[in-house]
Short mmCIF file of C-alpha atoms in Angstrom, two decimals:
data_model
loop_
_atom_site.label_atom_id
_atom_site.label_comp_id
_atom_site.label_asym_id
_atom_site.label_seq_id
_atom_site.Cartn_x
_atom_site.Cartn_y
_atom_site.Cartn_z
CA MET K 1 0.00 0.00 0.00
CA SER K 2 2.06 3.01 -0.12
CA HIS K 3 -0.50 3.81 2.69
CA HIS K 4 -0.75 7.20 1.32
CA PHE K 5 -3.51 9.11 3.05
CA ASP K 6 -2.50 12.13 0.97
CA THR K 7 -5.79 13.96 1.27
CA LYS K 8 -8.23 14.84 4.02
CA LEU K 9 -11.00 12.74 2.47
CA ALA K 10 -8.69 9.74 2.10
CA ARG K 11 -7.78 9.97 5.78
CA GLU K 12 -11.44 10.13 6.75
CA ASP K 13 -12.57 7.25 4.52
CA PRO K 14 -10.07 4.44 3.69
CA SER K 15 -12.26 3.29 0.80
CA LEU K 16 -11.28 6.52 -0.97
CA ASN K 17 -7.58 6.03 -0.24
CA LEU K 18 -5.92 4.90 -3.46
CA CYS K 19 -2.94 2.98 -2.10
CA ASP K 20 -1.30 1.48 -5.20
CA PHE K 21 -1.69 0.98 -8.95
CA TYR K 22 -0.41 -1.89 -11.11
CA LEU K 23 -0.44 -2.61 -14.83
CA PHE K 24 0.95 -5.80 -16.41
CA ASP K 25 0.47 -8.47 -19.04
CA GLY K 26 -2.00 -11.31 -18.55
CA PRO K 27 -2.56 -14.30 -20.82
CA ALA K 28 -1.79 -13.79 -24.51
CA GLY K 29 -3.60 -10.75 -25.83
CA LYS K 30 -4.78 -9.52 -22.43
CA THR K 31 -3.78 -6.77 -20.01
CA VAL K 32 -4.31 -6.62 -16.25
CA MET K 33 -4.93 -3.45 -14.26
CA ALA K 34 -5.24 -3.31 -10.47
CA MET K 35 -5.63 -0.71 -7.77
CA THR K 36 -5.72 -1.17 -4.01
CA VAL K 37 -7.73 0.67 -1.36
CA ASN K 38 -8.67 0.20 2.32
CA PRO K 39 -5.15 0.08 3.82
CA ASP K 40 -4.76 -2.54 6.56
CA VAL K 41 -8.28 -3.80 5.92
CA GLY K 42 -9.70 -5.84 8.77
CA LEU K 43 -7.40 -4.28 11.35
CA SER K 44 -7.58 -0.56 10.56
CA SER K 45 -10.16 -0.31 7.75
CA PRO K 46 -13.56 -1.84 6.98
CA ASP K 47 -13.88 -3.99 3.85
CA THR K 48 -16.46 -1.85 2.06
CA LEU K 49 -16.22 0.36 -1.04
CA HIS K 50 -17.90 3.75 -1.20
CA PRO K 51 -21.37 3.57 -2.86
CA GLU K 52 -20.78 7.03 -4.31
CA GLY K 53 -17.19 6.27 -5.27
CA LEU K 54 -16.09 6.13 -8.89
CA TYR K 55 -13.01 3.89 -9.17
CA ALA K 56 -11.37 4.38 -12.56
CA PHE K 57 -8.46 3.11 -14.66
CA ARG K 58 -7.56 5.75 -17.25
CA PHE K 59 -5.54 5.26 -20.45
CA ASP K 60 -3.87 7.84 -22.68
CA LEU K 61 -3.29 6.44 -26.16
CA ASN K 62 -1.64 9.39 -27.93
CA GLY K 63 0.75 10.96 -25.44
CA ASP K 64 -1.23 14.07 -24.53
CA ALA K 65 -1.70 13.01 -20.87
CA ARG K 66 -5.48 12.93 -21.29
CA GLU K 67 -7.54 9.77 -21.08
CA ASP K 68 -8.94 8.24 -24.25
CA VAL K 69 -10.28 5.04 -22.67
CA THR K 70 -11.48 4.62 -19.09
CA PHE K 71 -12.66 1.55 -17.18
CA LYS K 72 -14.96 2.45 -14.28
CA PHE K 73 -16.11 0.50 -11.22
CA ARG K 74 -19.23 1.52 -9.29
CA PHE K 75 -20.44 -0.23 -6.14
CA GLY K 76 -23.84 -0.68 -4.58
CA GLN K 77 -24.82 -0.75 -0.92
CA PRO K 78 -23.06 -3.41 1.17
CA ARG K 79 -24.78 -6.26 2.95
CA HIS K 80 -23.38 -8.55 5.62
CA GLY K 81 -21.78 -11.71 4.33
CA ASP K 82 -21.34 -15.15 5.88
CA GLY K 83 -23.48 -14.18 8.85
CA SER K 84 -20.77 -11.81 10.09
CA GLU K 85 -21.13 -8.11 10.73
CA HIS K 86 -17.44 -7.70 9.89
CA THR K 87 -17.55 -8.99 6.31
CA HIS K 88 -19.58 -7.43 3.53
CA ILE K 89 -20.68 -8.16 -0.02
CA GLN K 90 -21.39 -5.41 -2.53
CA PRO K 91 -22.71 -5.50 -6.07
CA PHE K 92 -20.59 -3.76 -8.67
CA VAL K 93 -20.64 -2.89 -12.34
CA VAL K 94 -17.69 -2.28 -14.67
CA ARG K 95 -18.05 0.10 -17.61
CA ARG K 96 -15.78 1.11 -20.48
CA ALA K 97 -15.95 4.67 -21.76
CA THR K 98 -14.36 6.57 -24.62
CA GLY K 99 -14.56 10.15 -25.89
CA ASP K 100 -16.03 12.70 -23.50
CA ASP K 101 -17.41 9.88 -21.33
CA ALA K 102 -13.84 8.79 -20.61
CA LEU K 103 -13.07 12.15 -19.01
CA ARG K 104 -15.79 12.41 -16.39
CA GLY K 105 -18.88 10.80 -14.93
CA ASP K 106 -19.85 7.14 -14.78
CA ALA K 107 -21.31 6.74 -18.26
CA GLY K 108 -20.03 4.00 -20.52
CA GLU K 109 -20.71 0.57 -21.98
CA SER K 110 -21.45 -2.03 -19.32
CA LEU K 111 -18.89 -4.86 -19.47
CA VAL K 112 -19.68 -7.02 -16.46
CA GLU K 113 -21.71 -7.02 -13.25
CA SER K 114 -20.96 -9.08 -10.16
CA GLU K 115 -20.38 -8.98 -6.41
CA THR K 116 -17.29 -8.49 -4.32
CA GLY K 117 -15.46 -11.58 -3.17
CA SER K 118 -15.96 -13.62 -6.33
CA ILE K 119 -14.47 -13.65 -9.83
CA ALA K 120 -16.72 -12.21 -12.52
CA THR K 121 -16.32 -13.43 -16.11
CA ASN K 122 -17.84 -12.13 -19.31
CA SER K 123 -16.38 -13.59 -22.49
CA ASP K 124 -12.66 -12.70 -22.46
CA LEU K 125 -12.97 -10.26 -19.56
CA ARG K 126 -12.53 -10.96 -15.84
CA ALA K 127 -13.00 -8.77 -12.78
CA TYR K 128 -12.37 -9.28 -9.09
CA VAL K 129 -12.87 -7.07 -6.03
CA GLY K 130 -12.03 -8.39 -2.60
CA ILE K 131 -9.63 -8.63 0.31
CA ALA K 132 -6.09 -9.50 -0.77
CA PRO K 133 -2.56 -9.47 0.67
CA ASP K 134 -0.78 -6.14 0.56
CA LEU K 135 2.10 -6.51 -1.89
CA PHE K 136 3.76 -3.18 -1.20
CA ALA K 137 7.02 -3.42 0.74
CA ALA K 138 8.58 -0.55 2.66
CA ASN K 139 11.35 0.02 5.13
CA ALA K 140 10.63 1.30 8.63
CA GLY K 141 13.49 3.70 8.07
CA PHE K 142 11.76 5.50 5.22
CA ARG K 143 10.06 8.02 7.49
CA PRO K 144 13.25 9.00 9.37
CA PHE K 145 15.03 9.12 6.00
CA MET K 146 12.52 11.67 4.74
CA THR K 147 12.52 13.56 8.05
CA ALA K 148 16.29 13.91 7.82
CA PHE K 149 15.94 15.18 4.27
CA TYR K 150 13.14 17.71 4.73
CA GLN K 151 13.80 18.88 8.28
CA ASP K 152 17.55 18.42 8.75
CA GLN K 153 18.65 18.99 5.15
CA ARG K 154 20.82 15.89 5.05
CA TYR K 155 21.04 12.53 3.29
CA ASP K 156 20.64 9.79 5.90
CA ARG K 157 21.29 6.50 4.06
CA ASP K 158 21.86 4.68 7.37
CA SER K 159 18.21 5.08 8.37
CA LEU K 160 17.33 2.62 5.59
CA LEU K 161 19.40 -0.15 7.16
CA HIS K 162 16.36 -1.19 9.22
CA GLN K 163 15.17 -4.63 8.11
CA GLN K 164 11.58 -4.17 9.19
CA ASP K 165 8.58 -3.80 6.88
CA PRO K 166 5.66 -2.07 8.67
CA PHE K 167 3.27 -3.33 5.97
CA ALA K 168 4.20 -7.01 6.21
CA GLY K 169 1.31 -9.36 6.93
CA ARG K 170 -1.37 -6.78 6.18
CA ASN K 171 -4.31 -6.92 3.78
CA ILE K 172 -5.91 -4.43 1.41
CA THR K 173 -8.92 -4.42 -0.90
CA ALA K 174 -7.86 -5.15 -4.47
CA ILE K 175 -9.80 -4.04 -7.56
CA VAL K 176 -8.55 -6.13 -10.49
CA LEU K 177 -9.63 -6.10 -14.13
CA GLU K 178 -8.27 -8.23 -16.98
CA VAL K 179 -9.36 -7.28 -20.49
CA PRO K 180 -8.39 -8.06 -24.06
CA SER K 181 -5.68 -5.52 -24.83
CA ALA K 182 -7.66 -4.40 -27.90
CA LEU K 183 -10.22 -2.86 -25.52
CA ILE K 184 -7.46 -0.48 -24.43
CA GLY K 185 -5.55 0.17 -27.65
CA LYS K 186 -2.24 -0.93 -29.10
CA GLY K 187 1.43 -0.19 -28.71
CA LYS K 188 2.72 2.15 -26.03
CA ILE K 189 0.15 3.74 -23.75
CA SER K 190 0.19 5.62 -20.46
CA ALA K 191 -2.14 4.95 -17.55
CA TRP K 192 -3.22 6.13 -14.14
CA ALA K 193 -5.94 5.38 -11.62
CA THR K 194 -8.33 7.71 -9.82
CA ILE K 195 -11.02 7.63 -7.16
CA SER K 196 -13.75 10.25 -7.24
CA LEU K 197 -16.95 10.95 -5.39
CA PHE K 198 -19.83 11.02 -7.83
CA GLY K 199 -23.45 10.96 -6.75
CA HIS K 200 -25.77 13.72 -5.64
CA ALA K 201 -23.19 16.44 -6.31
CA PRO K 202 -20.73 17.22 -9.11
CA GLU K 203 -17.84 14.78 -9.41
CA VAL K 204 -14.92 15.45 -7.05
CA GLN K 205 -11.63 13.62 -7.59
CA VAL K 206 -10.17 12.46 -4.26
CA SER K 207 -7.11 10.38 -5.21
CA ARG K 208 -4.84 9.99 -8.22
CA TRP K 209 -2.04 7.49 -8.83
CA GLY K 210 0.27 6.93 -11.77
CA LEU K 211 3.86 6.33 -10.65
CA PRO K 212 4.51 5.13 -7.09
CA MET K 213 5.82 7.31 -4.27
CA VAL K 214 5.74 10.63 -6.14
CA THR K 215 3.81 12.54 -3.49
CA HIS K 216 5.67 10.79 -0.65
CA LEU K 217 9.11 11.69 -1.96
CA PHE K 218 8.75 14.87 -3.94
CA LEU K 219 5.79 16.82 -2.53
CA SER K 220 6.27 17.58 1.15
CA ASP K 221 3.62 20.26 1.47
CA GLN K 222 0.12 19.01 2.34
CA GLU K 223 -1.52 21.63 0.14
CA ALA K 224 0.56 20.41 -2.80
CA LYS K 225 -0.55 16.83 -2.13
CA GLU K 226 -4.19 17.91 -2.10
CA GLN K 227 -3.74 19.83 -5.35
CA PHE K 228 -1.98 16.88 -6.99
CA ASN K 229 -4.72 14.40 -6.12
CA ALA K 230 -7.43 16.72 -7.42
CA SER K 231 -5.62 17.51 -10.67
CA VAL K 232 -5.05 15.70 -13.98
CA PRO K 233 -1.77 14.52 -15.57
CA SER K 234 -1.88 17.10 -18.35
CA GLU K 235 -1.32 19.78 -15.67
CA ASP K 236 1.67 18.09 -14.01
CA ARG K 237 4.52 19.81 -15.82
CA GLU K 238 3.15 23.25 -15.13
CA ARG K 239 2.06 22.64 -11.54
CA PHE K 240 4.48 20.10 -10.04
CA ALA K 241 7.65 19.79 -12.14
CA LYS K 242 9.50 22.53 -10.25
CA SER K 243 8.79 20.93 -6.85
CA ILE K 244 9.98 17.55 -8.12
CA ALA K 245 13.11 19.07 -9.68
CA ASP K 246 13.91 21.02 -6.50
CA CYS K 247 13.56 17.87 -4.38
CA ALA K 248 15.88 15.81 -6.59
CA GLU K 249 18.35 18.71 -6.75
CA LYS K 250 18.50 18.97 -2.96
CA MET K 251 18.74 15.24 -2.36
CA THR K 252 21.61 14.79 -4.81
CA THR K 253 23.30 17.85 -3.31
CA TYR K 254 23.08 16.38 0.21
CA ALA K 255 24.19 12.97 -1.09
CA GLY K 256 26.98 14.42 -3.23
CA SER K 257 25.80 12.17 -6.04
CA ALA K 258 25.43 14.44 -9.07
CA PRO K 259 28.01 16.76 -10.69
CA ASP K 260 25.19 19.19 -11.54
CA PRO K 261 22.29 18.67 -9.09
CA GLY K 262 20.16 21.33 -10.76
CA GLU K 263 20.36 19.63 -14.14
CA TYR K 264 19.74 16.24 -12.57
CA GLY K 265 16.62 17.57 -10.87
CA LYS K 266 15.27 18.79 -14.21
CA ARG K 267 15.87 15.37 -15.79
CA ILE K 268 13.99 13.62 -12.99
CA ALA K 269 11.09 16.07 -13.25
CA ALA K 270 10.92 15.45 -17.00
CA ARG K 271 10.83 11.71 -16.39
CA LEU K 272 8.11 11.87 -13.72
CA CYS K 273 5.89 14.49 -15.36
CA PRO K 274 3.24 13.83 -16.43
CA ASP K 275 2.71 11.35 -13.60
CA THR K 276 1.43 8.44 -15.67
CA LEU K 277 2.63 4.85 -15.89
CA PRO K 278 3.96 4.03 -19.38
CA TYR K 279 3.45 0.53 -20.74
CA GLU K 280 3.93 -1.30 -24.02
CA LEU K 281 0.85 -3.46 -24.36
CA GLY K 282 1.62 -7.14 -24.72
CA THR K 283 5.08 -7.00 -23.12
CA SER K 284 6.39 -8.15 -19.75
CA ALA K 285 5.90 -5.41 -17.17
CA ALA K 286 8.92 -4.19 -15.23
CA PHE K 287 9.27 -1.08 -13.07
CA GLU K 288 13.01 -0.41 -13.02
CA VAL K 289 15.53 2.41 -12.58
CA ALA K 290 16.51 2.05 -16.24
CA GLY K 291 12.93 2.52 -17.39
CA PHE K 292 9.27 2.15 -16.53
CA ASN K 293 7.18 -0.37 -18.42
CA GLY K 294 4.05 -0.98 -16.40
CA ARG K 295 4.30 -2.38 -12.89
CA ALA K 296 4.07 -6.03 -11.86
CA LEU K 297 2.76 -7.08 -8.46
CA GLY K 298 6.23 -8.18 -7.32
CA ASP K 299 8.17 -5.08 -8.40
CA ASP K 300 10.12 -3.43 -5.55
CA VAL K 301 9.20 0.12 -6.40
CA LEU K 302 10.46 1.88 -3.27
CA ASP K 303 14.08 1.01 -4.08
CA VAL K 304 13.57 2.27 -7.63
CA MET K 305 12.10 5.63 -6.64
CA LEU K 306 14.62 6.24 -3.86
CA THR K 307 17.47 5.44 -6.24
CA LEU K 308 16.12 7.90 -8.79
CA ALA K 309 15.62 10.63 -6.18
CA ALA K 310 19.12 10.25 -4.70
CA ASN K 311 21.00 9.23 -7.86
CA ARG K 312 22.59 6.49 -5.76
CA PRO K 313 21.73 2.78 -5.78
CA ILE K 314 19.50 2.06 -2.80
CA VAL K 315 18.52 -1.48 -1.87
CA ASP K 316 16.77 -1.61 1.50
CA GLY K 317 16.72 -5.42 1.69
CA LEU K 318 12.93 -5.69 1.73
CA ALA K 319 10.64 -6.77 -1.10
CA PRO K 320 6.98 -7.65 -1.73
CA ASP K 321 5.82 -11.04 -0.45
CA ARG K 322 6.11 -12.70 -3.85
CA GLU K 323 4.99 -16.05 -2.45
CA ARG K 324 1.59 -14.40 -2.12
CA ILE K 325 1.30 -13.83 -5.88
CA ARG K 326 -0.68 -16.25 -8.05
CA LYS K 327 0.09 -17.08 -11.68
CA ASP K 328 -3.58 -16.92 -12.63
CA PHE K 329 -6.37 -14.43 -12.16
CA PRO K 330 -6.84 -12.45 -9.92
CA TYR K 331 -3.05 -12.78 -9.39
CA TYR K 332 -3.34 -11.81 -5.72
CA GLY K 333 -3.02 -14.89 -3.52
CA ALA K 334 -5.00 -15.56 -0.36
CA PRO K 335 -5.19 -12.72 2.16
CA TYR K 336 -3.42 -13.10 5.48
CA THR K 337 -5.54 -14.98 7.98
CA ALA K 338 -6.21 -13.97 11.58
CA GLU K 339 -3.72 -16.64 12.65
CA GLU K 340 -1.06 -15.23 10.35
CA GLN K 341 -1.73 -11.74 11.68
CA VAL K 342 -1.15 -12.59 15.33
CA GLY K 343 1.17 -9.86 16.59
CA VAL K 344 0.34 -7.52 13.69
CA THR K 345 -1.07 -4.39 15.30
CA PRO K 346 -3.41 -1.94 13.54
CA ILE K 347 -1.67 0.88 11.73
CA ALA K 348 -4.53 3.17 12.73
CA ALA K 349 -7.68 3.02 14.80
CA PRO K 350 -10.35 1.10 12.84
CA ALA K 351 -12.34 3.46 10.63
CA LYS K 352 -16.03 3.83 11.20
CA LYS K 353 -18.33 2.20 8.66
#
């Protein structure tokens, strides 16, 4: 989860907290997209999705940082499942939109309808929404590393020597969709995910996610995080490139890792703006320092982003729990059981339903 809680609404309602975004190849001719919400579900968050939430995967096909195709999930009211007040089942519908409908609202062609907790299939398309293991790995030293950077103006590599992952053994809610790649487009595309509130009032975007860790590393100001999550990728260069460049310039200055920190900062800003995830449809996904091509569930993205920010190789010794990844749909393995979570304490007080 990158556990991001970037915005006030995401802190108040975990179902609106877009934690991570993945994009990778499925069986021949198919592409898989996934987002996660409800950080630490079961311990800190309920398992429900917002009935007025619009959960969207957005694809730019021509490089203008504006969506041309969007896949949208909408959820109905939850009901108790398995006779337990702690587990819920919700109906959902998945739609595909193009043109103006791709930009806003929940209009679009209905692709599949189902309920959370089970795999939905319609011809060559599959969808799944349910509790899954959190496949994001972090280092407990990341927070002191960033504190040293922003507050003490120094590069503290030693803080990342901690071999403890605060997200290990935790679950999230995964929203997974596998479609024939032709429903997206062809060749190289760029993608991002969003969560908006859309119901009795005009649509309000709450969370946005393209590349991992951008707000965590490069945008320290809370107002900037709020603005980022409410904005669109086509605005990124104008609104956020300078902040990203300044951050990379300072980090490489403190680390003594770039002959021209100012120029390095500009190169990083150009690479990260617009904040969309590039991917060549039909190829193996790999999120690496050398280049971004989608993001597989097992990619260790924190090392990649820290290395880019500091211009020094950083390997924190922690990685996603790859044993929890399946080879077949929905690719997330079984969530951690109560027995496996003995000793795992809630990250936050459980959110109200």
